[in-house]
Coordinates of N, CA, C and O in Angstrom, one line a residue:
M1 N -11.7 29.4 22.1 CA -11.5 28.9 20.8 C -10.3 28.0 20.6 O -9.6 28.3 21.3
S2 N -10.8 26.2 20.9 CA -9.7 26.0 20.4 C -9.2 25.8 19.2 O -10.0 25.2 17.9
E3 N -7.7 25.7 18.9 CA -7.0 25.6 18.3 C -7.2 23.9 17.4 O -6.6 23.3 17.7
Q4 N -7.4 23.4 16.3 CA -7.9 22.0 15.8 C -6.9 21.4 15.3 O -5.1 22.3 14.8
Q5 N -5.6 21.1 16.2 CA -4.8 19.6 16.3 C -4.3 18.4 14.8 O -5.4 18.6 13.9
P6 N -3.2 18.6 14.2 CA -2.9 18.1 13.7 C -3.3 16.7 13.3 O -2.9 16.5 14.7
P7 N -3.9 16.0 12.7 CA -3.9 14.0 12.9 C -2.5 13.7 13.8 O -1.4 14.3 13.5
V8 N -2.4 13.1 14.2 CA -1.2 12.1 15.3 C -0.9 10.7 14.6 O -1.8 10.1 15.4
Y9 N -0.7 10.3 14.1 CA 0.0 9.8 14.1 C 0.1 8.9 14.4 O 1.7 8.7 15.2
K10 N 0.1 6.3 14.1 CA 0.9 6.1 15.6 C 1.8 5.6 14.4 O 1.5 4.7 13.0
P11 N 3.3 6.2 14.4 CA 4.4 4.5 13.4 C 4.2 3.6 13.5 O 4.2 3.2 14.6
F12 N 4.6 3.1 13.0 CA 4.3 1.5 12.6 C 5.8 0.6 11.3 O 5.8 0.8 10.4
P13 N 7.0 1.1 11.9 CA 8.1 0.6 11.4 C 7.7 -1.1 10.7 O 7.4 -1.8 11.4
V14 N 7.8 -1.2 9.1 CA 8.8 -2.5 8.3 C 9.6 -2.8 8.0 O 10.4 -1.7 7.6
S15 N 10.2 -3.8 8.1 CA 11.0 -4.2 7.5 C 11.0 -5.1 6.4 O 10.6 -5.3 5.8
W16 N 12.7 -4.9 5.6 CA 12.5 -5.1 4.3 C 11.7 -7.0 4.7 O 11.5 -7.3 3.7
E17 N 11.9 -7.8 5.8 CA 11.5 -9.2 5.7 C 10.3 -9.2 6.6 O 9.9 -10.3 5.6
E18 N 10.4 -8.0 7.3 CA 8.6 -8.7 6.9 C 7.5 -8.4 6.2 O 6.6 -9.0 5.0
L19 N 8.3 -7.7 5.2 CA 7.1 -6.8 3.6 C 7.4 -7.9 2.6 O 5.9 -7.7 2.7
H20 N 8.3 -9.2 3.0 CA 8.2 -9.8 1.7 C 7.6 -11.5 2.5 O 6.7 -11.6 1.9
R21 N 7.8 -11.8 3.0 CA 6.4 -12.5 4.3 C 4.8 -12.1 4.0 O 4.4 -13.1 3.8
Y22 N 4.8 -10.9 4.3 CA 3.2 -10.4 3.7 C 3.3 -10.2 2.7 O 2.1 -10.0 2.1
S23 N 4.5 -10.0 1.1 CA 3.7 -10.2 0.0 C 3.7 -11.5 -0.4 O 2.8 -11.8 -1.6
K24 N 4.2 -12.3 0.2 CA 4.3 -13.6 0.3 C 3.3 -14.8 0.2 O 2.6 -14.9 -0.2
A25 N 3.0 -13.6 1.3 CA 1.3 -14.2 2.4 C 0.0 -13.6 0.9 O -0.9 -14.4 0.6
L26 N 0.4 -12.4 1.2 CA -0.4 -12.2 -0.2 C -0.9 -12.1 -1.3 O -1.7 -12.5 -2.5
A27 N 0.8 -13.0 -1.8 CA 0.9 -14.1 -3.4 C -0.4 -16.1 -2.4 O -1.1 -16.4 -3.1
W28 N 0.3 -16.3 -1.6 CA -0.7 -17.5 -1.3 C -2.5 -16.9 -1.3 O -3.0 -18.0 -1.8
R29 N -2.2 -15.3 -1.2 CA -4.1 -16.3 -0.9 C -4.8 -15.7 -2.6 O -5.6 -15.8 -2.6
L30 N -3.4 -15.3 -3.8 CA -3.9 -15.1 -4.8 C -3.7 -15.8 -6.4 O -4.9 -16.4 -6.8
V31 N -3.1 -17.0 -5.4 CA -2.9 -18.5 -6.3 C -3.7 -19.6 -7.0 O -4.2 -19.1 -7.7
E32 N -5.3 -18.7 -6.1 CA -6.4 -20.4 -6.6 C -7.6 -19.3 -7.2 O -8.4 -19.5 -7.7
L33 N -7.0 -18.1 -7.2 CA -7.5 -16.7 -8.1 C -7.1 -15.9 -9.7 O -7.9 -16.1 -10.8
G34 N -6.1 -16.7 -9.5 CA -5.6 -16.5 -11.3 C -5.8 -18.2 -12.5 O -6.6 -19.4 -11.7
P35 N -5.8 -18.3 -13.8 CA -4.6 -17.8 -13.4 C -4.4 -16.0 -14.2 O -5.6 -15.4 -14.2
W36 N -3.4 -15.2 -14.2 CA -3.3 -14.2 -15.0 C -3.3 -13.8 -15.2 O -2.4 -14.2 -16.2
K37 N -3.6 -13.3 -16.6 CA -2.9 -12.5 -17.5 C -1.6 -11.6 -18.1 O -0.2 -12.0 -18.3
G38 N -1.6 -11.1 -16.6 CA -0.7 -10.1 -16.8 C -0.5 -9.3 -15.1 O -1.2 -9.3 -14.1
L39 N 0.5 -8.8 -14.7 CA -0.2 -7.7 -13.2 C 1.1 -7.0 -13.4 O 1.7 -6.3 -14.4
I40 N 0.6 -5.9 -12.8 CA 0.4 -4.5 -12.9 C 1.0 -4.4 -11.6 O 0.0 -3.6 -10.4
A41 N 2.1 -3.1 -11.6 CA 2.3 -2.8 -10.0 C 2.4 -1.4 -9.5 O 2.0 -0.4 -10.7
I42 N 1.6 -0.8 -9.1 CA 1.0 0.5 -8.6 C 2.9 0.9 -8.5 O 3.0 1.1 -6.8
T43 N 3.4 2.5 -9.5 CA 4.5 2.8 -8.0 C 3.6 4.1 -7.6 O 3.3 4.6 -7.9
R44 N 4.4 4.1 -6.5 CA 6.1 3.1 -6.7 C 5.5 1.6 -5.8 O 6.5 1.0 -5.1
G45 N 4.9 2.3 -4.3 CA 4.9 1.8 -3.2 C 4.5 0.3 -3.7 O 5.1 -0.5 -2.5
G46 N 4.0 -0.4 -4.7 CA 3.0 -1.8 -5.2 C 4.6 -1.6 -5.1 O 4.6 -3.6 -6.0
M47 N 5.9 -1.9 -5.8 CA 6.7 -2.0 -7.2 C 7.3 -3.9 -6.1 O 7.0 -3.9 -6.8
V48 N 7.4 -3.0 -5.2 CA 8.5 -3.8 -4.2 C 7.2 -5.7 -3.8 O 8.1 -6.3 -3.7
P49 N 6.4 -5.7 -3.6 CA 5.3 -6.6 -3.1 C 5.0 -7.1 -4.5 O 5.0 -7.8 -4.7
A50 N 5.3 -6.1 -5.4 CA 4.4 -7.0 -6.9 C 5.5 -7.7 -7.5 O 5.3 -8.4 -7.7
A51 N 6.8 -6.9 -7.0 CA 8.1 -8.1 -8.0 C 8.3 -9.5 -6.9 O 8.2 -10.4 -7.8
V52 N 7.5 -9.7 -5.7 CA 7.6 -10.7 -5.4 C 6.1 -10.8 -5.3 O 6.5 -13.0 -6.0
V53 N 5.4 -11.2 -5.2 CA 3.6 -11.4 -6.1 C 3.9 -12.5 -7.6 O 3.5 -13.2 -7.6
A54 N 4.8 -11.1 -8.7 CA 4.5 -11.7 -10.0 C 6.1 -13.5 -9.7 O 5.2 -14.9 -10.4
R55 N 7.1 -13.0 -8.8 CA 7.8 -14.4 -8.5 C 7.4 -15.6 -7.9 O 7.3 -16.0 -8.6
E56 N 5.9 -15.3 -6.8 CA 5.3 -16.6 -6.2 C 4.3 -17.0 -7.6 O 3.7 -18.0 -7.2
L57 N 3.9 -16.0 -8.6 CA 2.6 -16.5 -8.6 C 2.8 -16.4 -10.2 O 2.0 -17.7 -11.1
E58 N 4.9 -16.5 -10.9 CA 5.4 -16.6 -11.9 C 4.4 -16.9 -13.3 O 3.9 -16.5 -14.1
I59 N 4.1 -15.2 -12.4 CA 3.6 -13.7 -14.2 C 4.7 -13.4 -14.4 O 5.7 -12.2 -13.2
R60 N 5.4 -13.2 -15.7 CA 6.3 -12.2 -15.9 C 5.5 -11.0 -16.6 O 6.6 -10.9 -17.7
T61 N 4.2 -11.4 -17.0 CA 3.8 -10.0 -17.5 C 3.5 -9.0 -16.9 O 3.1 -8.7 -16.3
I62 N 4.7 -7.8 -17.4 CA 5.0 -6.8 -15.3 C 4.4 -5.1 -16.2 O 5.2 -5.3 -17.7
D63 N 3.6 -4.5 -15.6 CA 3.4 -3.3 -16.4 C 2.7 -2.3 -15.1 O 3.2 -2.8 -14.6
T64 N 3.3 -0.9 -15.2 CA 3.4 -0.4 -14.0 C 2.0 1.2 -14.1 O 2.1 0.7 -15.3
L65 N 1.4 1.4 -13.6 CA 0.5 2.3 -13.3 C 0.8 3.0 -12.6 O 1.3 2.7 -11.3
S66 N 1.7 4.9 -12.9 CA 1.9 5.0 -11.7 C 0.8 6.4 -11.4 O 0.4 7.1 -12.5
I67 N 0.6 6.6 -9.8 CA 0.4 7.7 -9.6 C 0.9 8.3 -8.5 O 1.2 6.9 -7.7
A68 N 0.4 9.6 -8.7 CA 0.8 10.6 -7.3 C 0.1 10.9 -5.7 O -0.9 11.6 -7.0
S69 N -0.3 10.5 -5.0 CA -0.7 11.5 -4.2 C -0.7 11.9 -3.1 O -1.0 12.8 -2.5
Y70 N 0.5 11.4 -2.8 CA 1.2 11.8 -1.7 C 2.8 12.8 -1.3 O 3.8 12.6 -2.6
D71 N 3.0 13.7 -1.1 CA 4.3 14.6 -0.6 C 5.1 14.0 0.4 O 4.0 15.0 1.4
E72 N 5.2 13.6 0.9 CA 6.0 13.7 2.1 C 4.6 12.6 2.9 O 4.2 11.4 2.5
R73 N 4.5 14.0 3.6 CA 3.4 13.0 4.5 C 1.5 13.4 3.7 O 0.8 13.4 5.3
E74 N 1.1 14.2 3.4 CA 0.1 15.3 3.2 C -0.1 14.4 1.3 O 0.5 14.7 0.8
Q75 N -1.5 14.2 1.1 CA -2.2 13.6 0.7 C -2.9 14.2 -0.4 O -3.2 15.9 0.0
G76 N -2.6 14.9 -2.2 CA -3.1 15.9 -2.1 C -3.8 15.5 -3.2 O -4.4 14.4 -3.5
E77 N -4.1 16.1 -4.7 CA -4.1 16.0 -5.7 C -4.0 14.5 -6.3 O -2.4 14.5 -6.4
L78 N -4.9 13.9 -6.8 CA -4.2 12.7 -7.3 C -4.0 12.6 -9.0 O -4.7 13.1 -9.8
Q79 N -2.9 11.9 -9.7 CA -2.0 12.6 -10.8 C -2.1 11.8 -12.0 O -0.4 10.5 -10.6
V80 N -2.0 11.0 -12.4 CA -1.8 9.8 -13.5 C -0.4 10.3 -14.1 O -0.8 10.6 -14.7
L81 N 0.8 10.3 -13.7 CA 2.0 10.1 -14.7 C 1.7 9.3 -15.3 O 2.3 9.4 -16.3
K82 N 1.9 7.8 -15.6 CA 1.5 6.9 -16.5 C 0.9 5.7 -16.3 O 0.4 5.3 -15.3
S83 N 0.4 6.4 -17.5 CA -0.9 5.1 -17.4 C -0.3 3.2 -17.7 O 1.4 3.2 -18.2
V84 N -0.5 2.5 -18.4 CA -0.5 1.0 -18.5 C -0.1 1.6 -20.1 O -1.2 1.5 -20.9
K85 N 1.0 0.7 -20.7 CA 1.1 0.2 -21.5 C 0.4 -0.5 -22.7 O 0.0 -1.0 -23.2
Q86 N 0.2 -2.3 -21.7 CA -0.4 -3.1 -22.4 C -1.6 -2.3 -23.3 O -2.5 -2.7 -22.4
D87 N -1.7 -3.9 -23.8 CA -3.6 -4.0 -23.6 C -4.2 -4.4 -23.3 O -3.9 -6.0 -23.0
V88 N -5.3 -4.4 -22.1 CA -5.8 -4.8 -21.1 C -7.5 -4.4 -20.8 O -7.6 -4.8 -19.5
G89 N -7.6 -4.0 -22.1 CA -8.3 -3.7 -21.9 C -9.3 -3.2 -20.3 O -8.4 -2.1 -19.9
D90 N -10.5 -3.8 -20.1 CA -11.0 -3.3 -18.7 C -10.2 -3.9 -17.3 O -11.3 -4.2 -16.2
G91 N -9.4 -5.0 -17.6 CA -8.4 -5.3 -16.8 C -8.9 -6.1 -17.0 O -8.7 -7.0 -15.3
A92 N -9.9 -7.2 -17.3 CA -10.1 -8.4 -16.8 C -9.3 -9.5 -16.6 O -8.6 -9.3 -17.3
G93 N -9.0 -10.1 -15.7 CA -7.8 -11.3 -16.1 C -6.5 -10.5 -15.6 O -5.3 -11.7 -15.2
W94 N -5.9 -9.5 -15.1 CA -5.4 -8.6 -14.6 C -4.7 -8.4 -13.3 O -6.2 -7.7 -12.6
L95 N -4.2 -8.7 -12.7 CA -3.6 -8.4 -11.1 C -3.3 -6.9 -11.2 O -2.0 -7.0 -11.4
I96 N -3.8 -6.0 -10.1 CA -2.8 -5.1 -9.6 C -3.1 -5.2 -8.5 O -3.5 -5.6 -7.9
I97 N -1.2 -5.0 -7.8 CA -1.0 -4.6 -6.7 C 0.1 -3.7 -6.4 O 0.5 -2.5 -7.0
D98 N -0.7 -2.9 -5.1 CA -0.1 -1.3 -3.8 C 0.8 -2.2 -3.3 O 0.3 -3.3 -2.5
D99 N 1.4 -1.6 -2.5 CA 1.8 -1.3 -1.2 C 0.3 -1.8 0.1 O 0.0 -2.9 1.0
L100 N -0.4 -0.5 0.2 CA -1.5 0.8 0.7 C -3.1 0.0 0.2 O -2.1 1.3 -0.6
V101 N -3.5 0.1 1.2 CA -4.4 1.4 0.3 C -5.6 1.8 2.3 O -5.4 0.8 2.6
D102 N -5.6 3.3 1.4 CA -4.9 4.6 2.7 C -6.9 4.5 2.7 O -7.7 4.2 3.6
T103 N -6.5 5.8 1.6 CA -8.4 6.1 2.3 C -8.7 5.9 1.0 O -10.5 5.9 0.7
G104 N -8.4 4.7 -0.5 CA -9.0 4.5 -1.5 C -9.0 5.2 -2.2 O -10.0 4.7 -4.2
K105 N -8.9 6.5 -2.6 CA -8.3 7.1 -3.5 C -7.3 6.5 -4.7 O -8.6 7.2 -5.8
T106 N -6.9 6.6 -4.4 CA -5.8 6.2 -5.5 C -6.3 4.5 -6.1 O -6.7 4.3 -7.2
A107 N -7.3 4.1 -5.4 CA -8.1 2.5 -5.0 C -8.7 2.2 -6.7 O -9.3 2.7 -7.6
R108 N -9.7 4.6 -6.1 CA -10.6 4.7 -6.7 C -11.4 4.6 -8.4 O -11.2 4.7 -8.6
A109 N -9.2 5.5 -8.3 CA -9.4 6.1 -9.9 C -8.4 4.2 -10.5 O -8.3 5.2 -11.6
V110 N -8.2 3.8 -9.8 CA -7.6 2.8 -10.8 C -7.9 1.5 -11.2 O -8.1 1.0 -11.9
R111 N -9.6 1.9 -10.2 CA -10.5 0.8 -10.7 C -11.4 2.0 -12.1 O -12.2 1.0 -12.8
K112 N -11.8 3.5 -12.2 CA -12.3 4.2 -13.1 C -11.0 3.5 -14.3 O -11.4 3.8 -15.6
L113 N -10.0 3.0 -13.9 CA -9.5 2.6 -15.5 C -9.4 1.5 -15.6 O -9.5 1.0 -17.3
L114 N -9.8 -0.3 -14.8 CA -9.2 -0.6 -14.9 C -10.4 -1.5 -14.0 O -10.0 -2.0 -12.8
P115 N -11.4 -0.9 -13.9 CA -12.9 -1.7 -13.3 C -12.6 -3.0 -13.6 O -13.2 -3.9 -12.2
N116 N -12.2 -3.7 -14.5 CA -12.4 -5.3 -14.3 C -11.2 -6.3 -13.8 O -10.8 -7.3 -13.2
A117 N -10.5 -4.9 -13.5 CA -9.4 -5.6 -12.5 C -9.3 -6.5 -10.8 O -10.5 -5.7 -11.1
H118 N -8.1 -7.1 -10.8 CA -8.5 -7.8 -9.2 C -7.0 -6.7 -9.1 O -5.6 -7.2 -9.0
L119 N -8.1 -6.2 -7.6 CA -6.3 -4.9 -7.0 C -6.4 -5.9 -5.4 O -6.9 -5.8 -5.1
G120 N -4.7 -6.1 -5.9 CA -4.1 -6.3 -4.2 C -3.2 -5.6 -3.4 O -2.4 -5.0 -3.8
T121 N -3.1 -5.4 -2.2 CA -3.0 -5.3 -1.6 C -1.9 -5.2 0.2 O -2.9 -6.8 0.1
V122 N -0.9 -5.2 0.5 CA -0.7 -6.2 1.1 C -1.5 -5.3 2.7 O -1.6 -6.5 3.2
Y123 N -0.8 -4.2 2.5 CA -1.3 -3.5 4.5 C -3.0 -3.0 3.5 O -3.6 -2.1 2.0
A124 N -4.3 -2.4 4.6 CA -5.5 -1.8 3.9 C -5.6 -1.3 5.3 O -6.3 -1.6 6.5
K125 N -6.1 0.1 4.9 CA -6.6 0.9 6.4 C -8.4 0.6 5.8 O -9.2 0.9 5.3
P126 N -9.0 0.6 7.4 CA -10.4 1.2 7.1 C -10.8 1.9 6.2 O -12.5 1.1 5.7
E127 N -10.7 3.2 6.1 CA -11.0 4.4 5.1 C -10.6 3.4 3.4 O -11.9 3.7 2.2
G128 N -10.2 3.0 3.0 CA -10.0 1.9 2.4 C -10.8 0.5 1.8 O -10.5 0.0 1.0
R129 N -10.6 -0.1 3.2 CA -11.0 -1.1 2.9 C -11.5 -2.1 1.2 O -11.3 -3.1 1.2
P130 N -13.0 -1.2 1.7 CA -14.0 -1.8 0.8 C -13.1 -1.4 -1.0 O -13.8 -2.0 -1.6
T131 N -12.3 -1.1 -0.6 CA -12.5 -0.4 -2.6 C -11.1 -1.8 -2.8 O -10.1 -1.8 -4.0
V132 N -10.2 -2.5 -2.1 CA -9.8 -3.4 -2.5 C -10.2 -4.7 -2.1 O -11.2 -5.1 -1.1
D133 N -9.6 -6.0 -3.8 CA -9.7 -7.2 -3.5 C -9.8 -8.2 -2.1 O -10.7 -8.7 -1.5
T134 N -8.7 -8.2 -2.4 CA -7.9 -9.1 -1.6 C -6.7 -8.2 -0.7 O -5.6 -7.7 -1.6
F135 N -6.6 -8.3 0.7 CA -5.3 -8.0 1.9 C -4.9 -8.6 1.9 O -5.3 -9.5 2.4
V136 N -3.2 -8.4 3.3 CA -2.6 -9.4 3.8 C -3.3 -9.0 5.7 O -3.6 -9.2 6.0
T137 N -3.5 -7.7 6.1 CA -3.0 -6.7 7.2 C -4.2 -6.0 7.6 O -3.4 -5.0 6.7
E138 N -4.6 -5.7 7.9 CA -5.0 -4.1 8.3 C -5.0 -3.5 9.7 O -4.4 -4.0 10.2
V139 N -4.5 -2.8 9.4 CA -4.0 -1.7 10.7 C -5.0 -0.5 10.7 O -5.3 0.4 10.2
S140 N -5.4 0.4 11.4 CA -5.5 1.4 11.9 C -5.7 2.6 11.4 O -4.4 2.5 10.6
Q141 N -6.5 4.1 11.1 CA -6.5 4.7 10.2 C -5.3 5.5 10.8 O -5.0 6.4 9.7
D142 N -5.6 5.8 11.8 CA -4.4 6.3 12.6 C -2.9 6.3 12.8 O -2.1 6.5 12.9
T143 N -2.2 4.7 11.7 CA -1.3 4.2 11.5 C -0.3 5.1 9.9 O -0.9 4.9 8.7
W144 N 0.9 5.1 10.0 CA 1.8 5.8 9.6 C 2.0 4.4 8.9 O 3.0 4.7 10.5
I145 N 3.0 3.4 8.3 CA 3.3 2.9 7.4 C 4.8 3.2 7.3 O 4.5 4.0 6.5
L146 N 6.1 2.9 7.8 CA 7.0 3.0 7.9 C 8.0 2.1 7.1 O 8.3 1.0 7.2
F147 N 7.9 2.2 5.5 CA 8.1 0.9 4.6 C 9.4 1.4 4.6 O 10.2 2.5 4.5
P148 N 10.6 0.0 3.9 CA 12.0 0.5 4.7 C 12.6 1.1 3.7 O 13.7 1.6 3.5
W149 N 12.1 2.2 2.4 CA 12.6 2.4 1.5 C 12.1 4.4 2.4 O 13.0 4.5 1.5
D150 N 12.1 4.2 3.2 CA 11.6 5.3 4.1 C 12.0 5.2 4.6 O 12.4 6.9 5.8
T151 N 12.4 4.9 5.5 CA 13.2 4.7 6.6 C 15.4 4.4 6.4 O 16.0 4.0 5.6
E152 N 15.7 4.4 8.1 CA 17.2 4.5 7.9 C 16.9 4.9 9.6 O 16.0 4.5 10.3
P153 N 18.3 3.7 10.1 CA 17.8 2.6 11.2 C 18.6 3.9 12.3 O 19.4 5.1 12.2
Q154 N 17.1 4.4 13.2 CA 18.2 5.9 13.7 C 17.8 5.3 15.6 O 16.5 5.0 15.4
A155 N 17.4 6.5 16.0 CA 17.5 5.6 17.9 C 15.9 7.2 18.6 O 15.5 8.1 17.1
T156 N 14.7 6.4 18.4 CA 13.2 7.9 19.0 C 12.6 7.0 20.2 O 14.1 6.6 21.5
Q157 N 12.5 7.8 20.4 CA 12.1 8.5 21.4 C 11.0 7.6 22.2 O 10.3 6.7 21.2
P158 N 10.6 6.3 23.2 CA 10.0 5.3 23.7 C 8.2 6.3 23.3 O 8.4 7.3 23.2
I159 N 6.8 5.0 23.6 CA 5.9 5.9 22.9 C 6.1 6.7 24.3 O 4.6 8.1 24.0
W160 N 6.3 6.5 25.7 CA 5.3 7.0 26.7 C 6.1 8.6 27.2 O 5.2 9.6 27.6
K161 N 6.4 9.0 26.0 CA 7.5 10.2 26.0 C 6.8 10.8 25.1 O 6.7 12.5 24.4
T162 N 6.0 10.7 23.6 CA 6.1 11.3 22.8 C 4.3 11.5 23.0 O 3.2 11.8 22.2
V163 N 3.6 10.9 23.8 CA 1.8 10.8 24.1 C 1.7 12.3 25.3 O 2.2 11.7 26.4
E164 N 0.5 13.0 25.6 CA 0.3 14.3 25.8 C -0.6 13.0 27.3 O -1.4 13.0 27.1
R165 N -0.1 13.5 28.4 CA -0.3 13.5 28.9 C -0.8 14.4 30.6 O -0.1 15.9 30.3
P166 N -2.8 14.3 31.4 CA -2.4 15.9 32.1 C -2.1 15.6 32.5 O -0.2 15.1 33.3
R167 N -1.8 17.1 32.9 CA -0.6 17.6 34.7 C -0.9 17.7 35.8 O -2.3 17.4 36.2

């Protein structure tokens, strides 16, 4: 009887400069789709890309939607911690920004709250990709993006040392 192994994630570190560049690329993809009534950042991951997008698209009406689903690396029950304060109705004309769509769980919750808003992310994984309207870069489902606010410079093992090989 084999014991089920936890998934092995491929680390994908992202620097502040890369995140800024990809957030700006997201703004380029969104500029022709506006004008926007305002922007809603999904906290916490969407706050940095949202700031860049808001600047690039000259959006001054900004709100947050706080949804928690991750505890470190484990995805758990979804909780809406704070809804939007603005009168956004069904979200028509509003832009929602997040850093990443992974399984699509958060995106589906956002869609229930604001079904006509436009959802944009910097990164998209295959499972969540159908739930987002605009994204910049697709990564594999087994990729773990290490955002700059979650990392510190440190020495790491070369890939060849982290992969199991037949003996």
